[in-house]
Tab-separated table of C-alpha atoms in Angstrom:
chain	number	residue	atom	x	y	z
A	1	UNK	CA	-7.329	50.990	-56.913
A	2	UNK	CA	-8.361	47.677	-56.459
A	3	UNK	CA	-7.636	45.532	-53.296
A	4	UNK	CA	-6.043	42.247	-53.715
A	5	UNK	CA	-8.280	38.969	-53.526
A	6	UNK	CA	-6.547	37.148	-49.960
A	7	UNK	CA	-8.203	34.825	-48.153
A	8	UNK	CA	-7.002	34.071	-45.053
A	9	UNK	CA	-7.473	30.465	-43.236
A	10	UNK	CA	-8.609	31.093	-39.688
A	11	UNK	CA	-6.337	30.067	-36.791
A	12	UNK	CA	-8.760	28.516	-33.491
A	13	UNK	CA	-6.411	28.444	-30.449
A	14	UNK	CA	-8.753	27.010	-27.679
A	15	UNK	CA	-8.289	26.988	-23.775
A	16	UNK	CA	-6.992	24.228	-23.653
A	17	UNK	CA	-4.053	24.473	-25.916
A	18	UNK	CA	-3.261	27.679	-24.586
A	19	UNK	CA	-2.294	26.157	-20.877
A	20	UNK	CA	1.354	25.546	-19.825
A	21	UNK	CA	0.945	21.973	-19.328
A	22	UNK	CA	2.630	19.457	-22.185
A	23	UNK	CA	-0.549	17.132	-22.617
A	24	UNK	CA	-4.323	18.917	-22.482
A	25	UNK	CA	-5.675	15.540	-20.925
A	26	UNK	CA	-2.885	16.085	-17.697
A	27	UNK	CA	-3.832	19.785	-16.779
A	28	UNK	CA	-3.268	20.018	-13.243
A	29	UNK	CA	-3.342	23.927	-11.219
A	30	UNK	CA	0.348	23.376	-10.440
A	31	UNK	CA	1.265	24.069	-14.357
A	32	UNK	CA	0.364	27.841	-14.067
A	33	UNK	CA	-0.006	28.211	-9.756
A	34	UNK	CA	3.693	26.742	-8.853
A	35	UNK	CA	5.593	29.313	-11.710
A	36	UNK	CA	3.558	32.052	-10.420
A	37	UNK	CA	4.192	31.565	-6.527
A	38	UNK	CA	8.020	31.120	-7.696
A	39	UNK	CA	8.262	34.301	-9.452
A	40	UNK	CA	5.939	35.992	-6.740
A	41	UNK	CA	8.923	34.597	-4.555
A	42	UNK	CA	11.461	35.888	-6.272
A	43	UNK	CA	10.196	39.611	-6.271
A	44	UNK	CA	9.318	39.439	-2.737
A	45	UNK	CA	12.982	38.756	-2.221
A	46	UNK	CA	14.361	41.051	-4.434
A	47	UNK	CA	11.913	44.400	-2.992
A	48	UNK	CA	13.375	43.286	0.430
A	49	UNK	CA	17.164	43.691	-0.405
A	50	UNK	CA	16.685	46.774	-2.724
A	51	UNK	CA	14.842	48.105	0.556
A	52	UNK	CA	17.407	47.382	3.056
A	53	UNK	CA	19.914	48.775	0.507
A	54	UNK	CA	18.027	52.109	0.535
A	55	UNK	CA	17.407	52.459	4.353
C-alpha cells in the first residue's frame, strides 16, 4: 500500500508570540503575573469558605 505524497508547511510559533500581551514590542510581567495573582486570589478565597463550610 502506498502512502500518500503530503507535504506539510511548518508552523514556527516563537516566544514572543506566544505571550498574553497584544503587541510583542509592549511585553511587560503584568500580562501573565497580574491574571495569575487574580486567579491565585480567587482560589484562596474559595478553599477558605468551602473550609468553614465543612468545620
Amino acid at each position: 500500500m502506498t502512502e500518500p505524497n503530503i507535504e506539510h508547511e511548518q508552523i514556527v510559533i516563537s516566544t514572543d508570540d506566544a505571550r498574553g500581551a497584544q503587541d510583542r514590542g509592549r511585553v511587560t510581567a503584568g500580562d501573565t503575573l497580574l491574571p495569575m495573582l487574580i486567579g491565585g486570589l480567587v482560589l484562596i478565597v474559595v478553599a477558605f469558605i468551602v473550609v468553614m463550610a465543612i468545620v
